[in-house]
Coordinates of N, CA and C in Angstrom, one line a residue:
M1 N 3.1 -30.5 15.1 CA 2.7 -30.1 13.7 C 3.4 -29.5 13.2
E2 N 3.4 -29.9 11.9 CA 4.4 -28.7 10.8 C 3.9 -28.1 10.3
L3 N 4.3 -26.7 10.6 CA 4.3 -25.3 10.5 C 4.5 -24.7 8.8
D4 N 3.9 -25.1 8.0 CA 4.2 -24.4 6.7 C 4.1 -22.9 6.9
L5 N 5.8 -22.4 7.4 CA 6.0 -21.2 6.5 C 5.7 -20.2 5.0
T6 N 5.8 -20.4 4.4 CA 5.1 -20.1 2.5 C 3.7 -19.0 3.1
P7 N 3.1 -19.2 3.3 CA 2.2 -18.2 3.3 C 2.6 -16.3 4.1
F8 N 3.4 -17.0 5.2 CA 3.5 -16.0 6.0 C 4.7 -15.5 4.7
F9 N 5.9 -16.1 4.0 CA 6.7 -15.4 3.8 C 6.3 -14.2 2.4
L10 N 5.3 -15.2 1.6 CA 4.4 -14.7 0.7 C 3.7 -13.7 0.3
S11 N 3.1 -13.5 2.1 CA 3.0 -11.5 2.9 C 3.8 -11.2 2.9
L12 N 4.7 -11.4 3.6 CA 5.3 -10.4 3.8 C 6.6 -10.0 2.2
K13 N 6.2 -10.7 1.3 CA 7.0 -10.6 -0.1 C 6.1 -9.9 -0.8
L14 N 4.7 -9.5 -0.4 CA 3.8 -8.9 -1.4 C 3.6 -7.7 -0.6
A15 N 3.7 -7.5 0.7 CA 3.9 -6.3 1.4 C 4.9 -5.3 1.0
F16 N 6.1 -6.1 0.6 CA 7.5 -5.3 0.8 C 7.4 -4.8 -0.9
V17 N 7.0 -5.7 -2.1 CA 6.4 -5.5 -3.6 C 5.6 -4.5 -3.8
S18 N 4.4 -4.0 -2.9 CA 3.9 -3.4 -2.7 C 3.5 -2.1 -2.2
T19 N 4.5 -2.1 -1.1 CA 4.9 -0.6 -0.5 C 5.8 0.1 -1.2
F20 N 7.0 -0.8 -1.8 CA 7.4 0.1 -3.4 C 6.9 0.8 -4.1
I21 N 6.7 -0.5 -4.7 CA 5.7 0.5 -6.4 C 5.3 1.4 -5.6
L22 N 4.0 1.6 -4.4 CA 3.2 2.7 -4.0 C 4.2 4.1 -3.6
F23 N 5.3 3.7 -3.1 CA 6.2 4.6 -2.7 C 6.6 5.8 -4.5
V24 N 7.0 4.9 -4.9 CA 7.6 5.1 -6.1 C 6.2 6.0 -6.9
L25 N 5.0 5.3 -7.2 CA 3.5 6.1 -7.7 C 3.6 7.4 -7.1
V26 N 3.1 6.7 -5.7 CA 2.6 8.1 -5.5 C 3.4 9.2 -4.7
L27 N 4.6 9.6 -4.7 CA 5.3 10.3 -3.5 C 4.8 11.5 -5.0
P28 N 5.1 11.2 -5.9 CA 5.4 12.7 -6.7 C 3.8 12.8 -6.7
L29 N 3.1 12.2 -7.2 CA 1.7 12.2 -6.8 C 0.5 12.9 -5.6
A30 N 1.1 12.7 -4.4 CA 1.0 13.1 -3.1 C 1.8 15.1 -3.0
F31 N 3.1 14.9 -3.4 CA 3.6 16.7 -3.6 C 2.7 17.5 -4.3
F32 N 2.0 17.0 -5.9 CA 1.6 17.5 -7.0 C 0.6 18.0 -6.0
M33 N -0.3 17.1 -5.3 CA -1.5 17.6 -4.7 C -1.6 18.3 -4.3
A34 N -0.3 18.4 -3.7 CA -0.5 19.3 -2.2 C -0.3 20.4 -2.7
R35 N 0.6 20.3 -3.2 CA 1.2 22.2 -3.7 C 0.6 22.6 -5.2
V36 N -0.4 22.0 -5.5 CA -1.2 22.6 -6.9 C -3.0 22.6 -6.7
K37 N -3.6 23.7 -7.3 CA -4.7 24.1 -7.2 C -5.7 23.3 -8.1
F38 N -6.2 22.4 -8.0 CA -7.4 23.7 -9.7 C -8.8 22.8 -9.1
R39 N -9.7 23.1 -9.8 CA -11.0 22.8 -9.6 C -11.7 21.9 -9.5
H40 N -11.2 20.5 -10.0 CA -12.0 18.8 -9.9 C -10.6 18.2 -8.5
K41 N -10.0 19.4 -8.0 CA -9.4 18.3 -6.9 C -9.8 17.9 -6.4
P42 N -11.2 17.8 -5.7 CA -11.5 16.7 -4.9 C -12.3 16.1 -5.5
I43 N -12.4 15.5 -6.9 CA -12.8 14.6 -7.3 C -11.8 13.6 -7.5
F44 N -10.5 13.7 -7.6 CA -9.6 12.8 -7.8 C -9.2 12.4 -6.0
E45 N -9.4 13.6 -5.3 CA -8.7 13.3 -4.0 C -10.5 11.9 -3.5
A46 N -11.4 12.2 -3.8 CA -12.4 10.6 -3.8 C -11.9 9.9 -4.0
I47 N -12.0 10.1 -4.8 CA -11.0 8.5 -6.0 C -10.1 7.9 -5.4
I48 N -8.9 8.8 -5.0 CA -7.5 8.3 -3.9 C -8.3 7.6 -2.9
S49 N -9.2 8.0 -2.4 CA -9.1 7.9 -0.4 C -10.4 6.9 -1.1
L50 N -11.0 6.6 -1.8 CA -12.0 5.3 -1.8 C -11.8 4.3 -1.0
P51 N -10.8 3.6 -1.7 CA -10.6 2.1 -0.6 C -10.8 2.1 0.5
L52 N -10.8 3.9 1.4 CA -10.4 3.9 2.8 C -12.2 3.7 2.9
V53 N -13.0 3.3 2.1 CA -14.7 3.7 2.8 C -15.1 1.9 2.1
L54 N -14.5 1.5 1.4 CA -15.2 0.5 -0.1 C -15.5 -0.5 0.8
P55 N -15.6 -1.6 0.7 CA -15.4 -2.4 1.7 C -14.8 -3.6 0.9
P56 N -13.4 -4.0 1.2 CA -12.8 -4.8 0.1 C -13.2 -6.0 -0.9
S57 N -14.1 -6.7 0.1 CA -14.9 -8.0 -1.4 C -15.8 -7.4 -2.5
V58 N -16.2 -5.8 -2.4 CA -17.0 -4.8 -3.0 C -15.2 -4.8 -3.9
L59 N -14.4 -4.2 -3.6 CA -12.9 -3.6 -4.3 C -12.8 -4.8 -5.4
G60 N -12.6 -6.2 -4.3 CA -12.0 -6.8 -4.6 C -12.6 -7.7 -6.1
F61 N -14.5 -7.1 -5.9 CA -15.4 -8.2 -7.0 C -15.2 -7.4 -8.4
Y62 N -14.9 -6.3 -8.6 CA -14.7 -5.6 -9.3 C -13.8 -5.6 -10.3
L63 N -12.2 -6.0 -9.5 CA -10.9 -5.7 -9.5 C -11.4 -6.9 -10.5
L64 N -11.6 -8.4 -9.7 CA -11.6 -9.8 -10.5 C -13.1 -9.3 -12.0
L65 N -13.4 -8.6 -12.9 CA -14.4 -8.7 -13.1 C -13.1 -7.7 -14.2
F66 N -12.5 -6.7 -13.5 CA -11.7 -6.1 -14.6 C -11.0 -6.9 -15.3
F67 N -10.1 -7.4 -14.5 CA -8.7 -7.7 -14.7 C -8.7 -9.4 -15.1
S68 N -10.3 -9.6 -15.2 CA -10.6 -11.3 -15.8 C -10.2 -11.1 -17.4
P69 N -9.9 -12.4 -17.7 CA -9.4 -12.5 -19.1 C -10.4 -12.6 -19.8
Y70 N -11.5 -12.7 -20.1 CA -12.7 -12.5 -20.3 C -13.2 -11.2 -20.5
N71 N -12.1 -10.1 -19.4 CA -13.1 -8.8 -20.6 C -12.0 -8.0 -20.6
F72 N -12.3 -7.0 -21.5 CA -11.2 -6.7 -22.4 C -10.6 -6.4 -22.1
V73 N -10.0 -5.1 -21.2 CA -9.2 -5.3 -20.7 C -7.5 -6.3 -19.8
G74 N -8.3 -6.8 -19.3 CA -7.5 -8.2 -18.9 C -7.4 -9.5 -20.1
K75 N -8.3 -9.0 -20.9 CA -7.7 -10.0 -21.6 C -7.2 -9.5 -23.1
F76 N -6.7 -8.3 -23.1 CA -5.4 -6.8 -23.8 C -4.5 -7.3 -23.1
I77 N -4.1 -7.7 -21.1 CA -3.0 -7.3 -20.7 C -2.5 -8.5 -21.4
D78 N -3.4 -10.0 -20.8 CA -3.1 -11.5 -20.8 C -2.6 -11.4 -22.0
E79 N -2.8 -10.5 -23.1 CA -3.1 -11.0 -25.0 C -1.1 -10.9 -24.7
V80 N -1.4 -9.3 -24.9 CA 0.0 -8.6 -25.4 C 1.3 -8.4 -24.3
F81 N 1.2 -8.5 -23.4 CA 2.0 -8.9 -22.3 C 2.5 -10.2 -22.1
G82 N 1.3 -10.8 -21.7 CA 1.1 -12.8 -21.1 C 1.5 -12.2 -19.5
I83 N 0.4 -11.4 -18.9 CA 0.1 -11.5 -18.0 C -0.9 -11.6 -17.9
R84 N -1.7 -12.4 -16.9 CA -2.9 -12.9 -16.2 C -2.7 -12.5 -14.6
L85 N -3.8 -11.5 -14.8 CA -3.9 -11.0 -13.2 C -4.8 -11.7 -11.9
V86 N -5.9 -12.4 -12.6 CA -6.5 -13.0 -11.8 C -5.1 -14.6 -11.5
F87 N -5.6 -14.5 -9.9 CA -5.3 -15.5 -9.1 C -3.2 -16.3 -9.6
N88 N -2.9 -15.0 -9.0 CA -1.9 -15.2 -9.6 C -0.9 -13.9 -8.8
F89 N 0.4 -13.9 -9.0 CA 0.8 -13.0 -7.4 C 0.9 -11.9 -8.3
S90 N 0.8 -11.4 -9.1 CA 1.2 -10.0 -10.2 C -0.2 -9.4 -10.4
G91 N -1.6 -10.1 -10.1 CA -2.2 -9.4 -9.5 C -3.1 -9.2 -7.9
L92 N -2.0 -10.1 -7.0 CA -2.8 -9.8 -6.2 C -1.3 -8.1 -5.5
V93 N -0.3 -8.2 -6.0 CA 0.0 -6.7 -6.0 C 0.0 -6.1 -6.5
L94 N -1.3 -5.8 -7.9 CA -1.7 -4.7 -8.5 C -3.0 -4.2 -7.4
A95 N -4.1 -5.3 -7.1 CA -4.5 -5.1 -5.8 C -4.4 -4.7 -4.7
S96 N -3.7 -5.0 -4.6 CA -3.2 -4.8 -2.4 C -2.5 -3.0 -3.4
C97 N -1.8 -3.2 -4.0 CA -1.6 -1.4 -4.6 C -2.7 -0.7 -4.4
I98 N -3.6 -0.9 -5.4 CA -5.1 -0.7 -5.2 C -5.6 0.3 -3.6
Y99 N -5.6 -1.1 -3.3 CA -6.1 -1.0 -1.4 C -5.3 -0.2 -0.7
S100 N -4.5 -0.4 -0.6 CA -3.3 0.2 0.2 C -3.5 1.9 -0.4
L101 N -3.7 2.2 -1.6 CA -3.1 3.9 -2.6 C -4.1 4.9 -1.0
P102 N -4.3 5.0 -0.7 CA -4.5 6.4 0.5 C -4.0 6.2 1.5
F103 N -3.2 4.9 1.9 CA -2.6 4.7 3.4 C -1.0 5.1 2.6
M104 N -1.0 5.2 1.9 CA 0.5 6.6 1.4 C 0.4 7.4 0.9
F105 N -0.5 7.7 0.4 CA -1.2 9.0 0.4 C -1.8 10.2 1.2
S106 N -2.3 9.9 1.7 CA -3.1 10.4 3.0 C -1.7 11.1 3.7
P107 N -0.9 9.7 4.2 CA 0.1 10.5 5.3 C 1.0 11.8 4.3
L108 N 1.6 11.5 3.2 CA 2.8 12.4 2.3 C 2.2 13.9 2.2
K109 N 0.7 13.6 1.8 CA 0.3 14.6 2.0 C 0.0 15.6 2.2
A110 N -0.5 15.3 4.0 CA -0.3 16.3 5.1 C 1.1 16.3 5.5
G111 N 2.2 15.6 5.2 CA 3.3 16.2 5.5 C 3.7 17.2 4.5
F112 N 3.7 17.1 3.3 CA 3.8 18.0 2.4 C 3.2 19.4 2.4
E113 N 2.4 19.5 2.6 CA 1.1 20.5 2.7 C 1.7 21.3 4.3
S114 N 2.1 20.2 4.9 CA 2.3 21.4 6.2 C 3.5 21.9 6.6
L115 N 4.3 22.1 5.7 CA 6.1 22.3 5.1 C 5.2 24.1 4.8
K116 N 5.9 24.6 5.3 CA 5.7 26.5 4.5 C 5.9 27.2 3.0
P117 N 5.1 27.8 2.0 CA 5.3 28.0 1.1 C 7.2 28.7 0.4
S118 N 7.2 29.0 2.1 CA 9.1 30.0 1.6 C 9.9 28.9 2.0
L119 N 9.7 28.0 2.2 CA 10.7 26.9 2.0 C 11.1 26.1 0.6
F120 N 9.9 26.5 0.3 CA 9.4 26.1 -1.3 C 10.5 27.0 -2.4
E121 N 10.1 28.1 -2.0 CA 10.3 29.8 -2.8 C 11.4 29.8 -2.3
A122 N 12.0 29.5 -1.5 CA 13.2 29.4 -1.0 C 14.2 28.8 -1.7
S123 N 14.3 27.3 -2.2 CA 14.2 26.1 -2.9 C 14.9 26.7 -4.3
Y124 N 13.3 27.5 -5.1 CA 13.4 27.7 -6.1 C 14.3 28.5 -6.7
S125 N 14.7 30.0 -5.7 CA 15.7 31.2 -5.8 C 16.8 30.5 -5.8
L126 N 17.3 29.2 -5.2 CA 18.7 29.6 -5.7 C 18.8 28.3 -6.5
G127 N 17.7 28.2 -7.9 CA 18.4 27.3 -8.5 C 17.8 26.0 -9.0
H128 N 17.1 25.7 -7.4 CA 17.1 24.0 -7.4 C 15.4 23.8 -7.9
S129 N 15.1 22.2 -9.6 CA 14.0 22.1 -9.4 C 13.1 21.1 -8.7
R130 N 11.8 21.2 -9.3 CA 10.8 20.4 -7.9 C 11.1 19.1 -7.7
I131 N 11.4 18.6 -9.0 CA 12.3 16.7 -8.5 C 13.7 17.8 -6.9
S132 N 14.2 18.2 -7.1 CA 15.5 18.2 -6.8 C 15.3 18.9 -5.3
T133 N 14.2 19.8 -5.2 CA 12.5 19.8 -4.4 C 12.6 19.5 -3.3
L134 N 11.9 18.4 -4.2 CA 11.4 17.1 -3.8 C 11.9 16.7 -2.3
F135 N 12.9 15.8 -3.2 CA 14.0 14.9 -2.3 C 15.0 15.5 -1.5
R136 N 15.4 16.7 -1.8 CA 16.3 17.7 -0.9 C 16.1 18.3 -0.3
V137 N 14.6 18.8 0.1 CA 13.9 19.9 1.0 C 12.9 19.6 1.8
A138 N 12.0 18.5 0.7 CA 10.4 18.8 1.1 C 10.5 17.1 2.3
L139 N 11.0 16.0 1.2 CA 11.9 14.9 1.7 C 11.9 14.7 3.7
P140 N 13.6 14.6 3.9 CA 13.9 16.1 5.1 C 12.7 16.2 6.0
N141 N 12.5 17.0 5.6 CA 11.5 17.7 6.4 C 10.1 17.4 7.2
I142 N 9.4 16.1 6.1 CA 8.9 15.3 6.2 C 9.1 13.4 6.9
R143 N 10.0 13.6 7.7 CA 10.4 12.3 8.2 C 9.3 11.7 8.6
S144 N 8.6 12.2 10.2 CA 7.8 11.2 10.0 C 6.4 10.8 8.8
N145 N 6.4 12.0 8.8 CA 4.3 11.7 7.6 C 5.7 10.3 7.0
L146 N 6.3 10.4 6.2 CA 7.1 9.2 5.3 C 7.2 7.8 6.4
L147 N 7.9 8.0 7.0 CA 8.0 7.0 8.1 C 6.1 6.3 7.9
S148 N 5.5 6.7 8.4 CA 4.1 6.7 8.8 C 3.6 5.9 7.6
A149 N 3.7 6.6 6.2 CA 2.9 5.9 4.8 C 3.4 4.7 5.0
L150 N 5.6 4.5 4.6 CA 5.6 3.3 4.6 C 5.1 2.3 5.5
V151 N 4.9 2.4 6.5 CA 4.6 1.4 7.9 C 3.6 1.0 7.5
V152 N 2.6 2.1 7.0 CA 0.7 2.0 7.4 C 0.7 0.8 5.9
S153 N 1.1 0.9 5.6 CA 1.1 0.8 3.9 C 1.5 -0.7 4.0
F154 N 2.8 -0.5 4.7 CA 3.1 -2.0 4.8 C 2.3 -3.2 5.6
A155 N 2.2 -2.4 6.7 CA 1.3 -3.8 7.6 C 0.1 -3.8 7.1
H156 N -1.0 -2.9 6.5 CA -2.2 -3.1 5.6 C -2.0 -4.0 4.6
T157 N -1.4 -4.0 3.9 CA -1.0 -5.2 2.9 C -1.2 -6.5 3.7
M158 N -0.5 -6.2 4.4 CA 0.0 -8.0 5.5 C -1.0 -8.5 5.7
G159 N -1.8 -7.5 5.9 CA -3.0 -7.8 6.8 C -4.3 -8.0 6.2
E160 N -3.8 -7.9 4.8 CA -5.5 -7.8 3.5 C -5.7 -9.0 3.8
F161 N -7.4 -9.2 3.2 CA -8.0 -10.4 3.5 C -8.7 -10.1 2.1
G162 N -10.0 -9.3 2.1 CA -11.7 -8.9 1.1 C -11.0 -9.4 -0.4
V163 N -9.7 -8.1 -0.4 CA -9.0 -8.0 -1.8 C -9.1 -9.8 -2.5
V164 N -7.2 -9.8 -1.7 CA -6.9 -10.4 -2.0 C -7.9 -11.8 -2.3
L165 N -8.4 -12.8 -1.1 CA -9.3 -13.5 -1.2 C -9.9 -13.5 -3.0
M166 N -10.9 -12.4 -3.4 CA -11.6 -12.2 -4.5 C -10.5 -12.0 -6.0
I167 N -9.4 -11.8 -5.9 CA -8.6 -11.6 -7.2 C -8.3 -12.5 -6.8
G168 N -7.7 -13.6 -5.4 CA -6.1 -14.0 -5.8 C -6.5 -15.5 -5.4
G169 N -7.4 -15.7 -4.7 CA -8.1 -17.1 -3.9 C -6.5 -17.7 -3.7
S170 N -7.0 -19.2 -3.8 CA -5.9 -19.5 -2.2 C -4.9 -20.1 -3.5
V171 N -4.1 -20.1 -4.2 CA -2.7 -21.0 -4.7 C -1.6 -21.3 -3.9
A172 N -1.8 -22.5 -3.6 CA -0.2 -22.3 -2.9 C 1.1 -21.6 -3.6
G173 N 1.7 -21.0 -2.7 CA 2.5 -20.8 -3.5 C 2.7 -19.5 -4.2
E174 N 1.4 -19.3 -4.3 CA 1.3 -18.0 -5.4 C 0.6 -17.3 -4.6
T175 N -0.9 -17.3 -4.3 CA -2.0 -16.4 -3.8 C -2.0 -16.8 -2.6
K176 N -1.7 -17.8 -2.1 CA -2.4 -18.3 -0.6 C -1.7 -17.4 0.6
V177 N -1.5 -16.4 0.7 CA -1.4 -15.6 2.3 C -1.4 -15.9 3.4
A178 N -1.1 -15.0 4.4 CA -0.8 -15.7 5.4 C -2.6 -15.6 5.8
S179 N -3.2 -14.2 5.8 CA -4.6 -13.8 6.3 C -5.7 -15.3 5.3
I180 N -5.2 -16.0 4.4 CA -6.2 -16.6 3.8 C -5.3 -18.1 4.7
A181 N -4.4 -18.4 4.8 CA -4.0 -19.5 5.0 C -4.5 -19.4 6.5
I182 N -5.0 -18.5 7.2 CA -5.9 -18.6 8.6 C -6.6 -18.3 8.9
Y183 N -8.0 -18.0 8.0 CA -9.2 -18.7 7.4 C -9.3 -20.0 6.8
E184 N -8.7 -20.4 6.1 CA -8.7 -21.8 6.1 C -8.0 -23.0 7.0
A185 N -7.6 -22.3 7.8 CA -7.1 -23.3 9.1 C -8.5 -23.0 10.1
V186 N -8.7 -22.2 9.9 CA -9.7 -22.4 10.9 C -11.1 -23.0 9.9
E187 N -11.0 -23.0 8.8 CA -12.5 -23.9 8.8 C -12.3 -24.9 8.5
M188 N -10.7 -25.4 8.2 CA -10.5 -26.7 8.7 C -10.4 -27.1 10.4
L189 N -10.8 -26.7 11.1 CA -10.7 -26.7 12.7 C -9.4 -27.1 13.4
E190 N -8.0 -26.5 12.4 CA -7.0 -26.3 12.8 C -6.7 -25.0 13.8
Y191 N -7.2 -25.2 14.6 CA -7.3 -23.9 15.7 C -5.8 -23.7 16.4
D192 N -4.6 -24.8 16.3 CA -3.4 -24.6 16.3 C -2.6 -24.2 15.3
K193 N -2.4 -24.4 13.8 CA -2.1 -23.6 12.8 C -2.4 -23.0 12.7
A194 N -4.0 -22.0 13.0 CA -4.3 -20.6 12.5 C -3.9 -19.8 14.1
Q195 N -3.8 -20.0 15.0 CA -3.0 -19.8 16.1 C -1.0 -19.1 16.1
L196 N -0.4 -20.6 15.5 CA 0.0 -19.6 15.4 C 0.7 -18.7 14.1
Y197 N -0.4 -18.5 13.2 CA 0.1 -18.4 11.7 C -0.7 -16.5 12.6
A198 N -2.1 -16.7 13.1 CA -2.2 -15.6 14.0 C -0.9 -14.9 14.9
G199 N -0.9 -15.8 15.8 CA 0.6 -15.2 16.8 C 1.4 -14.5 15.9
L200 N 2.1 -14.9 14.7 CA 3.3 -14.5 14.3 C 2.6 -13.1 13.5
M201 N 1.7 -13.2 12.8 CA 1.1 -11.7 12.7 C 1.1 -10.7 13.2
L202 N 0.5 -10.9 14.6 CA 0.3 -10.2 15.5 C 1.8 -9.7 16.2
A203 N 2.4 -10.8 16.3 CA 4.0 -10.3 16.5 C 4.9 -8.9 15.7
L204 N 4.4 -9.4 14.1 CA 5.0 -8.6 13.6 C 4.2 -7.2 13.6
S205 N 2.9 -7.2 13.4 CA 1.6 -6.4 13.7 C 2.6 -5.4 15.2
F206 N 2.3 -5.9 15.8 CA 3.0 -4.8 17.1 C 4.9 -4.4 16.9
A207 N 5.7 -5.2 16.5 CA 7.0 -4.6 15.8 C 6.8 -3.4 15.4
V208 N 5.9 -3.3 14.7 CA 6.1 -2.9 13.0 C 5.6 -1.3 14.3
L209 N 4.6 -1.0 14.1 CA 3.9 -0.3 14.6 C 5.0 0.5 16.4
F210 N 5.4 0.0 17.0 CA 6.4 0.5 17.8 C 7.6 0.6 17.8
L211 N 8.0 0.6 16.5 CA 9.3 0.6 16.3 C 8.9 2.3 15.4
L212 N 7.6 2.3 14.8 CA 7.0 4.2 14.5 C 6.7 5.1 15.0
Y213 N 6.4 4.4 16.8 CA 5.8 5.4 17.5 C 6.7 5.1 18.5
F214 N 7.9 4.5 18.3 CA 9.9 4.5 19.1 C 10.3 5.9 18.4
F215 N 10.0 5.8 17.0 CA 10.9 6.4 16.1 C 10.1 8.8 16.0
N216 N 9.1 8.1 16.6 CA 8.2 9.6 16.4 C 8.6 10.0 17.6
A217 N 8.7 9.4 19.0 CA 8.6 9.8 20.2 C 10.2 10.5 20.4
K218 N 10.7 9.9 19.7 CA 12.6 9.7 19.7 C 13.0 11.3 18.9
K219 N 12.2 11.0 17.9 CA 12.1 12.6 17.1 C 11.5 13.5 17.9
G220 N 10.5 13.4 18.5 CA 9.8 14.4 19.4 C 10.9 15.4 20.4
K221 N 10.9 13.9 21.0 CA 12.2 14.6 22.2 C 13.2 15.9 21.5
N222 N 14.0 14.9 20.6 CA 14.8 15.3 20.0 C 14.9 17.8 19.7
T223 N 12.8 17.6 19.6 CA 12.9 18.7 19.0 C 12.5 19.7 19.8
L224 N 13.1 18.8 21.1 CA 12.8 20.2 22.6 C 13.6 21.2 23.0

């Protein structure tokens, strides 16, 4: 049996790209939400965390409607930027970023909230800006939270099915990721192929989580 690894590599590509984009966008957001108090903060936190409880198919359905070329937003993006966000890789990236947003946000925010205010006050008193404090003071002190955010977001994107299927469908080489390939193999009663795909996903997921726990355990020993 010849196994096509394209869906597996496409899943890896999607996970890497989405995790990088999420990190760049969510890092300052988590820092801001952890350090600032304002009246409507719970509303913003609820919106950010909504994908945690919203069924993937529901989120995927609304994203499909929202970014459809027949909708105002989707039509505008298609005509102005020449990007169609349904049934292509760009749409998968955007949908994955939205669905994995809380998995990047929550660990980072928790890490920033765990830092003592005196740490930031000392940094500001030495003339460091907020950005300098973020990268030179805050991030080095929440390495375990940072690693957890990156690893969980990556693994979550790798295994996503509902959102990916709704907005991306199954276009070979474009949106047919590993989870879709497993589903289709089972539908076609090709259990050997499904087992190989599932085995690869299981091995990768275990390796990623093992490295996370190994790093955290090693760090814990070093602090004793």
